[in-house]
Coordinates of C-alpha atoms in Angstrom, one line a residue:
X1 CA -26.2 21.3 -5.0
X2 CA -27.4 18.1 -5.1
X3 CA -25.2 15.1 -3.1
X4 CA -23.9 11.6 -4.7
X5 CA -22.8 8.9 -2.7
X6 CA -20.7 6.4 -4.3
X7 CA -20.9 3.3 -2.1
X8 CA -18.1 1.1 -2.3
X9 CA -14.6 2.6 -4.3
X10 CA -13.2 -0.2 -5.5
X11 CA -11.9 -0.1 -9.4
X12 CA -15.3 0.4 -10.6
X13 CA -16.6 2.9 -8.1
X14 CA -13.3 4.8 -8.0
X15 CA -13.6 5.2 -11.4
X16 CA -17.3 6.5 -11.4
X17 CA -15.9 8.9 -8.2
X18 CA -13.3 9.9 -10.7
X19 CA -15.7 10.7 -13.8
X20 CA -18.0 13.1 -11.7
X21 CA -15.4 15.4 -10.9
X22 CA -16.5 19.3 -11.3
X23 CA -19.7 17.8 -12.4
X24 CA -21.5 20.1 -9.8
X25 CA -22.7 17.2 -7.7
X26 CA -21.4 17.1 -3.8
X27 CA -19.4 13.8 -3.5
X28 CA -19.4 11.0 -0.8
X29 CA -17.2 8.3 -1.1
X30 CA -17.2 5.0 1.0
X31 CA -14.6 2.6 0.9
X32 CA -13.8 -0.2 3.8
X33 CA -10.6 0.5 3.9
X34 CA -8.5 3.7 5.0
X35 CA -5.8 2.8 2.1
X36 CA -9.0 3.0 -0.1
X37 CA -10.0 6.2 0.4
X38 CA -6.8 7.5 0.5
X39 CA -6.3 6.2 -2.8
X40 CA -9.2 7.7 -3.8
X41 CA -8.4 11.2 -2.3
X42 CA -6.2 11.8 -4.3
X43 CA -7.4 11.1 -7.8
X44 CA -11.0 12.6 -6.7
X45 CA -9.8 15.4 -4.2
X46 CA -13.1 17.7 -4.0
X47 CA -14.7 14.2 -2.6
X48 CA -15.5 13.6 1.1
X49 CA -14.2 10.1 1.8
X50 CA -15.7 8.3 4.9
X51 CA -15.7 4.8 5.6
X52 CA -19.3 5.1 7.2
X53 CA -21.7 4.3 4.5
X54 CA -25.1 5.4 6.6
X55 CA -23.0 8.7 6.7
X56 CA -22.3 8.7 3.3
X57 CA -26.1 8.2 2.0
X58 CA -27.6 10.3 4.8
X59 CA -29.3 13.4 2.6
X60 CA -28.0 12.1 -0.9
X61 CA -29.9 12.7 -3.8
X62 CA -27.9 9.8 -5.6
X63 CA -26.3 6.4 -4.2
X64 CA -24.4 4.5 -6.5
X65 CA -24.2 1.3 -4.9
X66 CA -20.4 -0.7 -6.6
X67 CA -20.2 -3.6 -4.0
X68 CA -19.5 -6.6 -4.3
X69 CA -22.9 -9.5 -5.1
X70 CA -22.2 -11.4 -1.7
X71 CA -22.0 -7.9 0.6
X72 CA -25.3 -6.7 -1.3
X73 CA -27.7 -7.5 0.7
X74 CA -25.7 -6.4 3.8
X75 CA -24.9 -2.9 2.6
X76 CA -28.8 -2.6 1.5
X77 CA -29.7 -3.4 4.8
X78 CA -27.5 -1.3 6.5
X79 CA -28.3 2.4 4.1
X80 CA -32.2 1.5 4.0
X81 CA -33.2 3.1 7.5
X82 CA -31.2 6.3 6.4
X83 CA -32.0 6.7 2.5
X84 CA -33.5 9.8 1.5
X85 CA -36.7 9.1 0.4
X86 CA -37.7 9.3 -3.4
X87 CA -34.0 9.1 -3.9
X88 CA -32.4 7.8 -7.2
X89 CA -30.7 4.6 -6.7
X90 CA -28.6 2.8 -9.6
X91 CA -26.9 -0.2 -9.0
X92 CA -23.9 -1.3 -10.4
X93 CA -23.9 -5.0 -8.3
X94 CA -23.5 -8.1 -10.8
X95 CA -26.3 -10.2 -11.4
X96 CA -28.7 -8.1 -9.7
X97 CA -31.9 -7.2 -11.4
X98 CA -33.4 -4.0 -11.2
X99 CA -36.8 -5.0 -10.1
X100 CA -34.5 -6.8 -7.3
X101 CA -33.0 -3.6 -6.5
X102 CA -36.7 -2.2 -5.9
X103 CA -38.0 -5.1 -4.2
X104 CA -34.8 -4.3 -1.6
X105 CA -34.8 -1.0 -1.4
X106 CA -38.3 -1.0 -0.5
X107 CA -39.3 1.1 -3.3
X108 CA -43.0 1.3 -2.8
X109 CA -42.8 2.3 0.2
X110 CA -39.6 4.3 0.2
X111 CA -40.3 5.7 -3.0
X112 CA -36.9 4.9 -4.0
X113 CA -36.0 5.1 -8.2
X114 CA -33.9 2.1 -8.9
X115 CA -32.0 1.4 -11.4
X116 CA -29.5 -1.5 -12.8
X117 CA -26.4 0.0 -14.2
X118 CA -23.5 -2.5 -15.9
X119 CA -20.4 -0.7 -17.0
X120 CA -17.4 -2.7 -18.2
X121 CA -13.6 -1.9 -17.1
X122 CA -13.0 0.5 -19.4
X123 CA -14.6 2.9 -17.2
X124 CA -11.1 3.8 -16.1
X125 CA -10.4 5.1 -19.1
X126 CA -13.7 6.7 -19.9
X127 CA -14.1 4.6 -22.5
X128 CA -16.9 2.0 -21.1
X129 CA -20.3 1.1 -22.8
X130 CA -22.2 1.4 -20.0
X131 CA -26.3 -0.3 -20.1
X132 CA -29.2 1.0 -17.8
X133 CA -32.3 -0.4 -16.9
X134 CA -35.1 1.7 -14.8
X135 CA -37.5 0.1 -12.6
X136 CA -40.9 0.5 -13.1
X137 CA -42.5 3.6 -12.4
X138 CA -39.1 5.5 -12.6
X139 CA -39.2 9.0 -13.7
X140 CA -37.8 11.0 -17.0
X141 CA -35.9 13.4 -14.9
X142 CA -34.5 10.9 -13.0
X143 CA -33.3 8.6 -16.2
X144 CA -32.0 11.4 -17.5
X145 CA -30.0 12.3 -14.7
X146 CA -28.6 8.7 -14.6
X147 CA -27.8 8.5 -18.2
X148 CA -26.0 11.9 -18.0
X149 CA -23.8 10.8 -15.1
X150 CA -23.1 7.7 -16.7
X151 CA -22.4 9.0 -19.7
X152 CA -19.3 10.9 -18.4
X153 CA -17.2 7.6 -18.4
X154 CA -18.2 6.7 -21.8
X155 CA -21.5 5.5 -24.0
X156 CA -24.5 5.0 -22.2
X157 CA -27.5 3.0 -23.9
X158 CA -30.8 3.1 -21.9
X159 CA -32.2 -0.9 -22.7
X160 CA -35.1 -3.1 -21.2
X161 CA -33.9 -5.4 -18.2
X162 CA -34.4 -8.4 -21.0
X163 CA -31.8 -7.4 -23.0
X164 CA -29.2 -7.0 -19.9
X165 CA -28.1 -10.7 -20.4
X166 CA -27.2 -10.4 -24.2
X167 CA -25.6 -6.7 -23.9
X168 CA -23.4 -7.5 -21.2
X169 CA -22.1 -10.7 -23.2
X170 CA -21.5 -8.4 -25.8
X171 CA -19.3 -6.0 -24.3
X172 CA -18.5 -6.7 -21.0
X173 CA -17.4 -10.0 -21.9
X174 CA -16.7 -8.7 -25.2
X175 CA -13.7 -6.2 -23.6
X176 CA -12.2 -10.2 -22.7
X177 CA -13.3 -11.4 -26.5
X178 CA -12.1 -8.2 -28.3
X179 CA -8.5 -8.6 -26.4
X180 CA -8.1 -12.3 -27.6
X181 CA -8.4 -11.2 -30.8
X182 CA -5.8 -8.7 -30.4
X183 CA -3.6 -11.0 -28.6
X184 CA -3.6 -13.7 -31.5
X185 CA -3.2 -10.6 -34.2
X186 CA 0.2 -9.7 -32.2
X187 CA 1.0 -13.3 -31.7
X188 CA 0.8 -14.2 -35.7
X189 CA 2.4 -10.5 -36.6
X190 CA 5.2 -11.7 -34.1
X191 CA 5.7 -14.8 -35.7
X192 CA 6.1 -12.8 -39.2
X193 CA 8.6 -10.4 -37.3
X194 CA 7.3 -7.7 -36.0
X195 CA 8.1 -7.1 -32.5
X196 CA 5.8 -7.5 -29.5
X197 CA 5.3 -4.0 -28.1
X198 CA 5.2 -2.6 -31.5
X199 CA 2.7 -5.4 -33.0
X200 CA -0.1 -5.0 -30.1
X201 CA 0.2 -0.8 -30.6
X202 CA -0.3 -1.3 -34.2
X203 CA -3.0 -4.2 -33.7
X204 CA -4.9 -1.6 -31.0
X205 CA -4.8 1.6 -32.9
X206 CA -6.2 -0.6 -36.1
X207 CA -9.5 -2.0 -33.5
X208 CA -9.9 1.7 -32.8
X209 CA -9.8 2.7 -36.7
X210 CA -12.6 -0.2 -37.0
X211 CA -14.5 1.2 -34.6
X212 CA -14.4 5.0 -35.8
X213 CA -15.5 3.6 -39.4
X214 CA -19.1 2.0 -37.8
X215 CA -19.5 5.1 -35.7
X216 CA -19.4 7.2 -38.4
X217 CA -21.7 4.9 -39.9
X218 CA -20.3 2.0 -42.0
X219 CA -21.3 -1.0 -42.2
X220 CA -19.2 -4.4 -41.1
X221 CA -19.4 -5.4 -44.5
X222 CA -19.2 -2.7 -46.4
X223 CA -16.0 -1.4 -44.9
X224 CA -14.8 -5.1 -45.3
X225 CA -15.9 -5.1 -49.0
X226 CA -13.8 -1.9 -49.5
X227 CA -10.5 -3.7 -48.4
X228 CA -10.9 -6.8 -50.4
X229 CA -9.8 -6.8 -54.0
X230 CA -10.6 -10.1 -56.0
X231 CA -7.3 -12.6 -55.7
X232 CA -6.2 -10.4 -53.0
X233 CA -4.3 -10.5 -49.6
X234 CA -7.4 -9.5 -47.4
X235 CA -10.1 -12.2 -48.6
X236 CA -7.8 -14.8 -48.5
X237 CA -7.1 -14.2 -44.9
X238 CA -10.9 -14.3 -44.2
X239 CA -11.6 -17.2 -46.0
X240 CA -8.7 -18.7 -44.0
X241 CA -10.2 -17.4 -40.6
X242 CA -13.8 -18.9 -42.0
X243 CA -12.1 -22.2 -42.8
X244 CA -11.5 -22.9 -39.2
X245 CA -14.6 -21.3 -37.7
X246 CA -13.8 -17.6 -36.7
X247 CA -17.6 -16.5 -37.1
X248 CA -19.0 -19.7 -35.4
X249 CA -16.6 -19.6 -32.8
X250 CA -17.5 -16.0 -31.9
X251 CA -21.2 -16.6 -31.9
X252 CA -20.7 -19.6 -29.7
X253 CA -18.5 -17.4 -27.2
X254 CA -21.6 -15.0 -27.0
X255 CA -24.0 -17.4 -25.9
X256 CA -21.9 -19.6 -23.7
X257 CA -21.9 -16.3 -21.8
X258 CA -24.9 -15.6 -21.3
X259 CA -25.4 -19.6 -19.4

């Protein structure tokens, strides 16, 4: 049975704890607080829970490294004498690049397989779009391994370390853009009466329907074509939210995320 050691179970690490349950692995989790791991104990119950994060990585075959940027470095420092060599390591630390990752973990010599992983926060719900990015020289079997594992909290899309910058505005951010959205839908169906609670159900459920039509394979425009009849209700609400820059104002929220 091969070992995992998530370091660090805060929200997103708890989470990832959470998804690997009965996967088969054998599951460390470090936290630097005793309140932590109780927390996590219970939601992830087949998991050893230490506070000792040498302890924790000692032997894995996976660390999953969900610290925070600024205790980085710190952490790395700490797990590097210990770390199994040829082990699979995928960050999940913000602004970190994977050939970063490498570089610390001493990959040429340690013959360490790093990889970048950004999740977003629905991860908790195993909903995330999760993006991966492999160091050079990383293997197919371990990849694959990474992609299965993160796959078990939601979508997983293997991408280039380029394209980290523009995914991540795209849904991490996007989670924050997506919900504004929502927000001002409930806020204008509130205004013609509908109540609150009963507006942002209706206004979620819809985003979901949205998003089953393009997984099944529509089109944006086409299934936006299908629901506006000439002179009717639909396109004059578009041309409204054109009018005062909906498009432009979205495409500008992209990039000022990725400065």
């Amino acid at each position: 049975m091969k070992k995992i050691a998530v370091i660090g179970a805060g929200n997103m690490g708890g989470a990832i704890a959470e998804s690997l349950r009965g996967s088969g692995y054998a599951l460390t989790v470090t936290a630097a607080t005793d309140k932590t791991l109780r927390r996590v104990a219970e939601t992830c119950p087949e998991a050893f829970c230490t506070t000792s994060n040498r302890e924790a990585v000692a032997d894995a075959d996976i660390v999953i490294l969900c610290v925070k940027p600024y205790v980085a470095p710190g952490v790395i420092s700490e797990i590097l004498p210990v770390i199994k060599p040829g082990a699979v390591v995928a960050s999940v630390v913000a602004a970190l690049p994977v050939d970063e990752v490498a570089c610390l973990f001493k990959a040429s010599d340690t013959g360490v397989q790093a990889f970048r992983v950004i999740p977003n926060t629905a991860i908790r719900l195993g909903k995330s779009v999760t993006f991966i990015s492999a160091a050079q020289g990383v293997g197919d079997e371990a990849l694959a391994e990474v992609t299965d594992i993160f796959s078990r909290s939601g979508k997983a899309f293997v991408i280039p370390e380029k394209d980290m910058g523009a995914a991540c505005s795209l849904s991490s951010c996007g989670i924050a853009f997506f919900m504004r959205f929502i927000r001002a839908a409930v806020e204008g169906a509130v205004e013609l009466g509908l109540r609150p609670a009963f507006a942002t159900e209706v206004a979620a459920y819809t985003a979901e329907g949205a998003g089953a039509l393009l997984e099944a394979g529509g089109h944006p425009e086409a299934e936006i074509d299908k629901v506006t009849t000439p002179g009717g209700l639909t396109i004059k609400g578009l041309n409204e939210m054109e009018s005062r820059g909906f498009t432009g104002a979205v495409i500008a929220a992209l990039k000022a995320s990725m400065k």
